[in-house]
Short mmCIF file of the C-alpha atoms (twelve columns), coordinates in Angstrom:
data_MODEL
# 
_entry.id   MODEL 
# 
loop_
_atom_site.group_PDB 
_atom_site.id 
_atom_site.type_symbol 
_atom_site.label_atom_id 
_atom_site.label_alt_id 
_atom_site.label_comp_id 
_atom_site.label_asym_id 
_atom_site.label_seq_id 
_atom_site.Cartn_x 
_atom_site.Cartn_y 
_atom_site.Cartn_z 
_atom_site.pdbx_PDB_model_num 
ATOM 1   C CA . MET A 1   146.857 115.231 128.423 1 
ATOM 2   C CA . ALA A 2   145.180 112.498 126.341 1 
ATOM 3   C CA . ASP A 3   143.002 112.233 123.131 1 
ATOM 4   C CA . PHE A 4   139.798 111.129 124.108 1 
ATOM 5   C CA . ASN A 5   139.966 107.270 123.472 1 
ATOM 6   C CA . PRO A 6   137.984 104.963 125.939 1 
ATOM 7   C CA . SER A 7   137.927 101.769 127.241 1 
ATOM 8   C CA . PRO A 8   135.135 100.640 128.569 1 
ATOM 9   C CA . HIS A 9   133.896 101.508 131.880 1 
ATOM 10  C CA . ASP A 10  136.068 104.849 132.005 1 
ATOM 11  C CA . ARG A 11  134.228 106.606 134.875 1 
ATOM 12  C CA . LEU A 12  134.412 110.562 133.274 1 
ATOM 13  C CA . THR A 13  133.340 113.436 136.076 1 
ATOM 14  C CA . ILE A 14  131.258 116.217 133.649 1 
ATOM 15  C CA . GLY A 15  129.558 119.403 135.091 1 
ATOM 16  C CA . GLY A 16  130.641 117.719 138.462 1 
ATOM 17  C CA . LEU A 17  127.833 114.544 137.861 1 
ATOM 18  C CA . PRO A 18  129.871 110.980 137.214 1 
ATOM 19  C CA . TYR A 19  129.310 108.489 133.851 1 
ATOM 20  C CA . GLN A 20  131.467 105.630 132.779 1 
ATOM 21  C CA . VAL A 21  131.579 104.734 129.444 1 
ATOM 22  C CA . MET A 22  129.464 101.386 128.290 1 
ATOM 23  C CA . PRO A 23  130.844 98.603  126.081 1 
ATOM 24  C CA . HIS A 24  129.624 97.872  123.318 1 
ATOM 25  C CA . PRO A 25  127.058 95.067  123.238 1 
ATOM 26  C CA . ALA A 26  128.681 92.855  120.596 1 
ATOM 27  C CA . VAL A 27  132.152 92.961  121.417 1 
ATOM 28  C CA . PRO A 28  132.230 94.001  125.414 1 
ATOM 29  C CA . THR A 29  136.171 94.152  125.067 1 
ATOM 30  C CA . PHE A 30  135.495 97.966  123.567 1 
ATOM 31  C CA . ALA A 31  134.137 100.977 124.142 1 
ATOM 32  C CA . PHE A 32  130.876 101.209 122.794 1 
ATOM 33  C CA . GLY A 33  131.519 104.040 120.054 1 
ATOM 34  C CA . GLN A 34  130.462 104.512 116.516 1 
ATOM 35  C CA . GLU A 35  132.474 107.050 113.483 1 
ATOM 36  C CA . GLY A 36  130.442 109.283 111.692 1 
ATOM 37  C CA . ARG A 37  131.268 111.859 108.998 1 
ATOM 38  C CA . LYS A 38  132.130 115.067 111.745 1 
ATOM 39  C CA . ALA A 39  132.124 112.963 114.661 1 
ATOM 40  C CA . PHE A 40  132.711 109.818 116.904 1 
ATOM 41  C CA . VAL A 41  129.663 109.444 119.628 1 
ATOM 42  C CA . TYR A 42  129.920 107.330 122.626 1 
ATOM 43  C CA . GLN A 43  127.854 106.039 124.983 1 
ATOM 44  C CA . LEU A 44  127.405 106.682 128.568 1 
ATOM 45  C CA . ALA A 45  125.453 105.945 131.845 1 
ATOM 46  C CA . GLY A 46  124.880 108.588 134.804 1 
ATOM 47  C CA . GLY A 47  124.025 111.970 134.772 1 
ATOM 48  C CA . PRO A 48  121.345 113.048 137.022 1 
ATOM 49  C CA . ASP A 49  119.157 110.147 136.083 1 
ATOM 50  C CA . ARG A 50  121.559 107.515 135.537 1 
ATOM 51  C CA . SER A 51  120.246 107.231 131.972 1 
ATOM 52  C CA . LEU A 52  121.931 106.670 129.225 1 
ATOM 53  C CA . TYR A 53  123.504 109.076 127.242 1 
ATOM 54  C CA . ALA A 54  126.135 110.308 124.040 1 
ATOM 55  C CA . LEU A 55  128.453 112.439 124.560 1 
ATOM 56  C CA . LYS A 56  129.660 112.979 120.860 1 
ATOM 57  C CA . LYS A 57  133.305 114.339 120.044 1 
ATOM 58  C CA . PHE A 58  133.813 116.212 117.411 1 
ATOM 59  C CA . LYS A 59  136.990 115.877 114.981 1 
ATOM 60  C CA . LYS A 60  138.796 118.734 114.491 1 
ATOM 61  C CA . ALA A 61  138.279 120.654 112.165 1 
ATOM 62  C CA . PHE A 62  134.300 120.209 113.348 1 
ATOM 63  C CA . ARG A 63  135.011 121.427 116.431 1 
ATOM 64  C CA . LEU A 64  133.693 125.052 116.420 1 
ATOM 65  C CA . PRO A 65  133.047 128.086 119.173 1 
ATOM 66  C CA . GLU A 66  129.511 128.512 117.217 1 
ATOM 67  C CA . LEU A 67  128.382 125.082 118.922 1 
ATOM 68  C CA . VAL A 68  127.630 126.789 122.465 1 
ATOM 69  C CA . GLN A 69  125.537 128.966 120.937 1 
ATOM 70  C CA . ILE A 70  124.034 126.235 118.753 1 
ATOM 71  C CA . ASN A 71  123.139 124.081 121.688 1 
ATOM 72  C CA . ASP A 72  121.901 126.622 124.157 1 
ATOM 73  C CA . LYS A 73  118.715 127.179 121.303 1 
ATOM 74  C CA . LEU A 74  117.832 123.907 119.829 1 
ATOM 75  C CA . ALA A 75  117.272 122.919 124.088 1 
ATOM 76  C CA . ARG A 76  114.133 124.517 122.691 1 
ATOM 77  C CA . PHE A 77  113.370 121.600 120.370 1 
ATOM 78  C CA . ALA A 78  113.967 119.017 122.874 1 
ATOM 79  C CA . GLN A 79  110.576 118.314 123.775 1 
ATOM 80  C CA . TRP A 80  109.304 117.616 120.666 1 
ATOM 81  C CA . PRO A 81  108.579 114.404 118.548 1 
ATOM 82  C CA . GLY A 82  111.770 112.956 117.030 1 
ATOM 83  C CA . LEU A 83  114.043 116.127 118.183 1 
ATOM 84  C CA . GLU A 84  115.097 114.228 121.623 1 
ATOM 85  C CA . VAL A 85  118.764 114.998 121.169 1 
ATOM 86  C CA . CYS A 86  117.672 118.781 121.265 1 
ATOM 87  C CA . ASP A 87  117.887 118.336 124.699 1 
ATOM 88  C CA . ARG A 88  121.864 118.750 124.960 1 
ATOM 89  C CA . MET A 89  124.881 120.186 126.460 1 
ATOM 90  C CA . CYS A 90  128.268 121.272 125.159 1 
ATOM 91  C CA . LEU A 91  131.359 121.249 127.132 1 
ATOM 92  C CA . HIS A 92  133.768 124.312 127.080 1 
ATOM 93  C CA . ASN A 93  136.124 125.796 129.595 1 
ATOM 94  C CA . ARG A 94  134.034 128.199 131.195 1 
ATOM 95  C CA . ARG A 95  131.494 124.845 132.720 1 
ATOM 96  C CA . HIS A 96  133.485 121.063 131.922 1 
ATOM 97  C CA . ALA A 97  136.816 122.714 133.425 1 
ATOM 98  C CA . ASP A 98  136.548 118.898 135.713 1 
ATOM 99  C CA . ILE A 99  136.633 116.970 132.408 1 
ATOM 100 C CA . LEU A 100 138.762 119.910 129.467 1 
ATOM 101 C CA . ASP A 101 141.661 119.222 131.700 1 
ATOM 102 C CA . LEU A 102 142.031 115.643 131.022 1 
ATOM 103 C CA . TYR A 103 140.629 115.260 127.787 1 
ATOM 104 C CA . PRO A 104 140.468 118.893 125.635 1 
ATOM 105 C CA . ASP A 105 140.210 117.427 122.660 1 
ATOM 106 C CA . LEU A 106 136.570 116.927 123.784 1 
ATOM 107 C CA . GLU A 107 135.564 120.726 123.800 1 
ATOM 108 C CA . PHE A 108 132.370 121.905 122.100 1 
ATOM 109 C CA . ALA A 109 131.424 117.988 122.509 1 
ATOM 110 C CA . VAL A 110 128.026 117.244 122.962 1 
ATOM 111 C CA . LEU A 111 126.271 114.956 125.641 1 
ATOM 112 C CA . MET A 112 122.498 114.458 124.896 1 
ATOM 113 C CA . PRO A 113 120.377 111.354 125.470 1 
ATOM 114 C CA . TRP A 114 120.700 108.058 123.746 1 
ATOM 115 C CA . ILE A 115 118.072 107.335 121.274 1 
ATOM 116 C CA . SER A 116 117.803 103.797 121.715 1 
ATOM 117 C CA . GLY A 117 116.872 101.897 118.286 1 
ATOM 118 C CA . SER A 118 118.356 101.049 114.606 1 
ATOM 119 C CA . THR A 119 119.643 103.902 112.282 1 
ATOM 120 C CA . TRP A 120 117.847 103.574 109.019 1 
ATOM 121 C CA . TYR A 121 121.539 103.339 107.447 1 
ATOM 122 C CA . ASP A 122 121.638 100.384 109.803 1 
ATOM 123 C CA . MET A 123 119.016 98.591  108.369 1 
ATOM 124 C CA . VAL A 124 119.448 99.220  104.934 1 
ATOM 125 C CA . ILE A 125 122.853 97.673  104.616 1 
ATOM 126 C CA . GLY A 126 121.820 94.836  106.716 1 
ATOM 127 C CA . MET A 127 118.620 94.427  104.205 1 
ATOM 128 C CA . THR A 128 116.620 94.177  107.038 1 
ATOM 129 C CA . PRO A 129 113.773 92.096  105.817 1 
ATOM 130 C CA . LEU A 130 110.601 94.196  107.262 1 
ATOM 131 C CA . SER A 131 107.020 93.553  106.668 1 
ATOM 132 C CA . ARG A 132 104.814 95.327  104.143 1 
ATOM 133 C CA . LEU A 133 103.328 97.042  107.620 1 
ATOM 134 C CA . GLU A 134 106.707 97.462  109.740 1 
ATOM 135 C CA . ALA A 135 106.981 98.915  106.303 1 
ATOM 136 C CA . LEU A 136 104.971 101.448 106.200 1 
ATOM 137 C CA . ALA A 137 104.515 102.124 110.109 1 
ATOM 138 C CA . TYR A 138 108.128 103.190 110.132 1 
ATOM 139 C CA . ALA A 139 107.434 105.436 106.669 1 
ATOM 140 C CA . LYS A 140 104.833 106.664 108.736 1 
ATOM 141 C CA . ALA A 141 106.599 107.857 111.939 1 
ATOM 142 C CA . VAL A 142 109.653 109.873 109.183 1 
ATOM 143 C CA . ALA A 143 106.706 111.572 107.377 1 
ATOM 144 C CA . ASP A 144 105.579 111.783 111.177 1 
ATOM 145 C CA . VAL A 145 107.898 114.529 112.123 1 
ATOM 146 C CA . LEU A 146 108.953 115.485 108.698 1 
ATOM 147 C CA . SER A 147 105.907 116.825 108.479 1 
ATOM 148 C CA . ALA A 148 105.448 118.561 111.642 1 
ATOM 149 C CA . LEU A 149 108.570 119.971 111.384 1 
ATOM 150 C CA . GLU A 150 107.881 121.265 107.936 1 
ATOM 151 C CA . GLU A 151 104.780 122.817 108.544 1 
ATOM 152 C CA . SER A 152 106.552 124.964 111.588 1 
ATOM 153 C CA . LYS A 153 109.062 126.086 109.059 1 
ATOM 154 C CA . LEU A 154 112.352 124.186 110.702 1 
ATOM 155 C CA . ALA A 155 113.852 121.859 108.862 1 
ATOM 156 C CA . HIS A 156 117.036 119.212 109.228 1 
ATOM 157 C CA . CYS A 157 118.709 119.781 106.738 1 
ATOM 158 C CA . ASP A 158 120.671 116.103 106.170 1 
ATOM 159 C CA . VAL A 159 117.510 113.971 105.825 1 
ATOM 160 C CA . SER A 160 119.476 110.265 104.907 1 
ATOM 161 C CA . ALA A 161 119.954 106.914 106.540 1 
ATOM 162 C CA . ALA A 162 122.502 107.670 108.897 1 
ATOM 163 C CA . ASN A 163 120.627 110.705 110.635 1 
ATOM 164 C CA . VAL A 164 116.899 107.802 110.795 1 
ATOM 165 C CA . ILE A 165 116.980 106.191 113.910 1 
ATOM 166 C CA . ILE A 166 113.474 103.391 113.777 1 
ATOM 167 C CA . ASN A 167 112.916 102.496 117.243 1 
ATOM 168 C CA . PRO A 168 110.538 99.111  116.577 1 
ATOM 169 C CA . ASN A 169 109.577 98.667  119.900 1 
ATOM 170 C CA . THR A 170 107.324 102.538 119.867 1 
ATOM 171 C CA . ASP A 171 107.919 102.060 115.524 1 
ATOM 172 C CA . ARG A 172 108.510 106.426 116.426 1 
ATOM 173 C CA . ALA A 173 111.258 107.379 114.967 1 
ATOM 174 C CA . HIS A 174 114.013 110.417 115.745 1 
ATOM 175 C CA . LEU A 175 116.874 112.907 114.383 1 
ATOM 176 C CA . ILE A 176 120.381 112.866 114.984 1 
ATOM 177 C CA . ASP A 177 122.609 114.938 113.885 1 
ATOM 178 C CA . VAL A 178 120.590 118.285 114.652 1 
ATOM 179 C CA . GLU A 179 123.401 120.534 114.697 1 
ATOM 180 C CA . ASP A 180 123.137 122.777 111.120 1 
ATOM 181 C CA . LEU A 181 119.126 122.782 112.051 1 
ATOM 182 C CA . TYR A 182 117.556 125.831 110.148 1 
ATOM 183 C CA . ALA A 183 114.774 127.411 112.521 1 
ATOM 184 C CA . PRO A 184 113.598 131.014 111.572 1 
ATOM 185 C CA . GLY A 185 116.051 133.454 113.737 1 
ATOM 186 C CA . PHE A 186 118.875 130.784 113.224 1 
ATOM 187 C CA . LYS A 187 122.097 131.712 111.999 1 
ATOM 188 C CA . ALA A 188 123.366 130.404 108.686 1 
ATOM 189 C CA . PRO A 189 125.725 127.062 108.989 1 
ATOM 190 C CA . ALA A 190 129.065 128.320 108.275 1 
ATOM 191 C CA . ALA A 191 128.740 125.444 105.760 1 
ATOM 192 C CA . LYS A 192 125.707 125.224 104.151 1 
ATOM 193 C CA . PRO A 193 124.717 121.554 104.195 1 
ATOM 194 C CA . ALA A 194 125.113 120.209 100.854 1 
ATOM 195 C CA . GLY A 195 122.547 116.565 101.643 1 
ATOM 196 C CA . THR A 196 124.197 113.627 101.663 1 
ATOM 197 C CA . GLU A 197 123.987 110.535 98.950  1 
ATOM 198 C CA . GLY A 198 121.079 109.154 97.359  1 
ATOM 199 C CA . TYR A 199 118.780 111.822 99.534  1 
ATOM 200 C CA . ALA A 200 120.243 114.982 97.672  1 
ATOM 201 C CA . HIS A 201 118.104 117.525 95.093  1 
ATOM 202 C CA . ARG A 202 119.879 118.941 92.548  1 
ATOM 203 C CA . GLU A 203 118.566 121.835 94.142  1 
ATOM 204 C CA . VAL A 204 120.961 121.425 97.338  1 
ATOM 205 C CA . LYS A 205 124.306 120.084 95.494  1 
ATOM 206 C CA . ASN A 206 126.377 123.447 95.847  1 
ATOM 207 C CA . GLY A 207 124.660 123.819 99.751  1 
ATOM 208 C CA . TYR A 208 121.200 125.024 100.755 1 
ATOM 209 C CA . TRP A 209 119.789 125.832 104.005 1 
ATOM 210 C CA . GLY A 210 116.469 127.182 104.459 1 
ATOM 211 C CA . PRO A 211 112.611 125.553 105.293 1 
ATOM 212 C CA . LEU A 212 112.432 123.183 102.055 1 
ATOM 213 C CA . ALA A 213 115.529 120.959 102.553 1 
ATOM 214 C CA . ASP A 214 114.017 118.107 103.667 1 
ATOM 215 C CA . ARG A 215 111.419 117.523 101.362 1 
ATOM 216 C CA . PHE A 216 112.907 115.655 98.574  1 
ATOM 217 C CA . SER A 217 115.191 113.588 100.969 1 
ATOM 218 C CA . GLY A 218 112.572 113.119 103.092 1 
ATOM 219 C CA . ALA A 219 110.384 111.763 100.199 1 
ATOM 220 C CA . VAL A 220 112.826 109.335 98.889  1 
ATOM 221 C CA . ILE A 221 113.689 107.772 102.691 1 
ATOM 222 C CA . ILE A 222 109.652 107.651 103.071 1 
ATOM 223 C CA . SER A 223 110.297 106.014 99.877  1 
ATOM 224 C CA . GLU A 224 112.652 103.453 100.663 1 
ATOM 225 C CA . MET A 225 110.756 103.159 103.821 1 
ATOM 226 C CA . ALA A 226 107.502 102.018 102.745 1 
ATOM 227 C CA . ALA A 227 108.915 99.796  99.579  1 
ATOM 228 C CA . TRP A 228 110.931 98.522  102.151 1 
ATOM 229 C CA . HIS A 229 108.933 95.172  102.389 1 
ATOM 230 C CA . ALA A 230 109.272 94.506  98.253  1 
ATOM 231 C CA . PRO A 231 112.409 91.985  99.090  1 
ATOM 232 C CA . GLU A 232 113.419 93.634  94.827  1 
ATOM 233 C CA . ILE A 233 113.373 96.473  96.616  1 
ATOM 234 C CA . ARG A 234 116.611 95.381  99.012  1 
ATOM 235 C CA . LYS A 235 118.558 93.259  96.771  1 
ATOM 236 C CA . GLN A 236 118.455 95.845  93.975  1 
ATOM 237 C CA . ALA A 237 119.496 98.719  97.154  1 
ATOM 238 C CA . GLU A 238 123.032 100.508 97.008  1 
ATOM 239 C CA . ASP A 239 124.871 99.806  99.832  1 
ATOM 240 C CA . GLU A 240 123.999 102.239 101.601 1 
ATOM 241 C CA . HIS A 241 120.671 103.872 100.034 1 
ATOM 242 C CA . TYR A 242 118.861 102.256 97.421  1 
ATOM 243 C CA . PHE A 243 119.392 104.879 94.631  1 
ATOM 244 C CA . ALA A 244 122.989 105.360 93.509  1 
ATOM 245 C CA . ASP A 245 123.754 109.211 93.118  1 
ATOM 246 C CA . ASP A 246 124.281 108.725 89.692  1 
ATOM 247 C CA . GLU A 247 120.582 108.285 88.840  1 
ATOM 248 C CA . MET A 248 119.362 110.714 90.885  1 
ATOM 249 C CA . GLN A 249 115.945 112.832 89.600  1 
ATOM 250 C CA . VAL A 250 116.513 110.518 86.327  1 
ATOM 251 C CA . ASP A 251 114.613 107.937 84.678  1 
ATOM 252 C CA . SER A 252 116.510 104.848 85.550  1 
ATOM 253 C CA . PRO A 253 115.568 101.279 86.420  1 
ATOM 254 C CA . ARG A 254 116.268 101.340 90.165  1 
ATOM 255 C CA . TYR A 255 113.477 104.566 89.783  1 
ATOM 256 C CA . GLN A 256 110.954 102.238 87.839  1 
ATOM 257 C CA . LEU A 257 110.734 99.724  90.639  1 
ATOM 258 C CA . MET A 258 110.431 101.628 93.012  1 
ATOM 259 C CA . ARG A 259 107.579 103.470 91.726  1 
ATOM 260 C CA . ARG A 260 106.038 100.034 90.451  1 
ATOM 261 C CA . VAL A 261 106.154 98.725  94.753  1 
ATOM 262 C CA . LEU A 262 104.571 102.135 95.653  1 
ATOM 263 C CA . GLN A 263 101.441 101.618 93.583  1 
ATOM 264 C CA . ASP A 264 101.421 98.804  94.478  1 
ATOM 265 C CA . ILE A 265 100.542 100.312 98.208  1 
ATOM 266 C CA . ALA A 266 98.954  102.763 96.959  1 
ATOM 267 C CA . PRO A 267 98.650  106.101 93.723  1 
ATOM 268 C CA . ALA A 268 98.979  108.511 95.816  1 
ATOM 269 C CA . LEU A 269 102.650 107.814 97.816  1 
ATOM 270 C CA . ALA A 270 104.104 107.024 93.043  1 
ATOM 271 C CA . GLU A 271 102.400 109.982 92.787  1 
ATOM 272 C CA . LEU A 272 103.779 111.908 94.919  1 
ATOM 273 C CA . PHE A 273 107.069 110.945 94.117  1 
ATOM 274 C CA . ASP A 274 107.091 111.571 90.842  1 
ATOM 275 C CA . GLU A 275 106.305 114.425 91.450  1 
ATOM 276 C CA . ALA A 276 109.379 114.612 94.178  1 
ATOM 277 C CA . TRP A 277 111.304 112.951 91.311  1 
ATOM 278 C CA . PHE A 278 111.052 114.923 88.935  1 
ATOM 279 C CA . SER A 279 111.007 118.729 90.694  1 
ATOM 280 C CA . ALA A 280 113.292 121.056 88.984  1 
ATOM 281 C CA . THR A 281 113.479 123.125 92.545  1 
ATOM 282 C CA . LEU A 282 112.418 122.384 96.276  1 
ATOM 283 C CA . ALA A 283 109.460 124.560 95.651  1 
ATOM 284 C CA . GLU A 284 107.966 122.481 93.518  1 
ATOM 285 C CA . THR A 285 108.267 119.305 95.380  1 
ATOM 286 C CA . PRO A 286 105.360 118.075 97.475  1 
ATOM 287 C CA . PRO A 287 104.385 119.470 100.819 1 
ATOM 288 C CA . LEU A 288 105.750 116.357 103.743 1 
ATOM 289 C CA . LYS A 289 102.063 117.235 104.733 1 
ATOM 290 C CA . ALA A 290 101.008 115.576 101.495 1 
ATOM 291 C CA . TRP A 291 103.222 112.863 102.292 1 
ATOM 292 C CA . GLN A 292 102.338 112.080 105.739 1 
ATOM 293 C CA . GLU A 293 97.917  111.866 104.690 1 
ATOM 294 C CA . ALA A 294 99.271  109.432 101.978 1 
ATOM 295 C CA . VAL A 295 101.025 106.319 104.619 1 
ATOM 296 C CA . SER A 296 98.873  107.255 107.047 1 
ATOM 297 C CA . GLU A 297 95.976  106.282 104.770 1 
ATOM 298 C CA . ALA A 298 98.393  103.030 103.328 1 
ATOM 299 C CA . TYR A 299 99.170  102.548 106.706 1 
ATOM 300 C CA . GLN A 300 96.120  102.552 108.620 1 
ATOM 301 C CA . ARG A 301 94.368  100.221 104.937 1 
ATOM 302 C CA . GLU A 302 97.490  97.790  105.927 1 
ATOM 303 C CA . ASN A 303 96.466  97.926  109.118 1 
ATOM 304 C CA . VAL A 304 92.524  96.303  108.534 1 
ATOM 305 C CA . GLU A 305 92.904  94.619  105.947 1 
ATOM 306 C CA . ARG A 306 95.912  92.769  107.937 1 
ATOM 307 C CA . VAL A 307 93.132  92.437  111.160 1 
ATOM 308 C CA . ALA A 308 90.133  92.197  109.108 1 
ATOM 309 C CA . PRO A 309 90.006  88.728  108.537 1 
ATOM 310 C CA . GLU A 310 89.933  87.469  112.372 1 
ATOM 311 C CA . TRP A 311 86.936  89.459  112.452 1 
ATOM 312 C CA . ARG A 312 83.882  87.665  113.545 1 
ATOM 313 C CA . SER A 313 80.546  89.014  113.691 1 
ATOM 314 C CA . LEU A 314 78.749  88.737  117.166 1 
ATOM 315 C CA . GLY A 315 75.809  87.007  114.920 1 
ATOM 316 C CA . THR A 316 77.942  84.575  114.483 1 
# 
């Protein structure tokens, strides 16, 4: 029995349904796959609706039986905007012997919808230029998703550039890597999330899993997106994220630049950023609803200012 290391157009049967491994759009001789910290993700086509799916194969250390129960619980959130990847199945021997007999290393792998768009990580490392309106649209999309979660006492628990996908065709945001999602009644993971460099509050460094988990990381990524239209922000970004890990929550040149750009967009955004940046605890960090309201107001104002010069009185 071989490990699952697919080639493009390989055919698979999962749960009695046919799937095919898709080629990489830029390098068609390779399978469309991506490696993350915990897993490899491959794009498949087929299934009950012949659409695109993501097959997430966990690295050995992260193949845990608890993933079966976690995925069953996540299913209730599949209809929530931004949580579409919760519509998933976890492969295990009781139901998926057809594929696991061939590839045992796919045990506890997850099959879920493929989310179209680009991760914020890809946009940051690619220094993707955005207009001011686009930047605010993306920030608003993330704020909409995260504030809705927090108001329902849920939290992703590892909001970072690699875990947020933006669809530029719809201006919608989607969260991925949801296995550590916090929700009332969920069992805490064996290892509590400790955040990601460039986004983690000092309180989560030793692990944190709770309803306030997204407040600081959400504030940072919303600020990054809102400010990304400014060339100086893009030039000063620290590789995979704007802030370097050793300058989190301290007064630094990058902090001062971020604050100036946010102040130029809307004073309310700069004030929220200050409160979040210098907060001693997550509880002192502004709620994500406050970010959603401030970013929405800035987006609407920018949208009106952009189209207003085109308006003409009917009497002229």
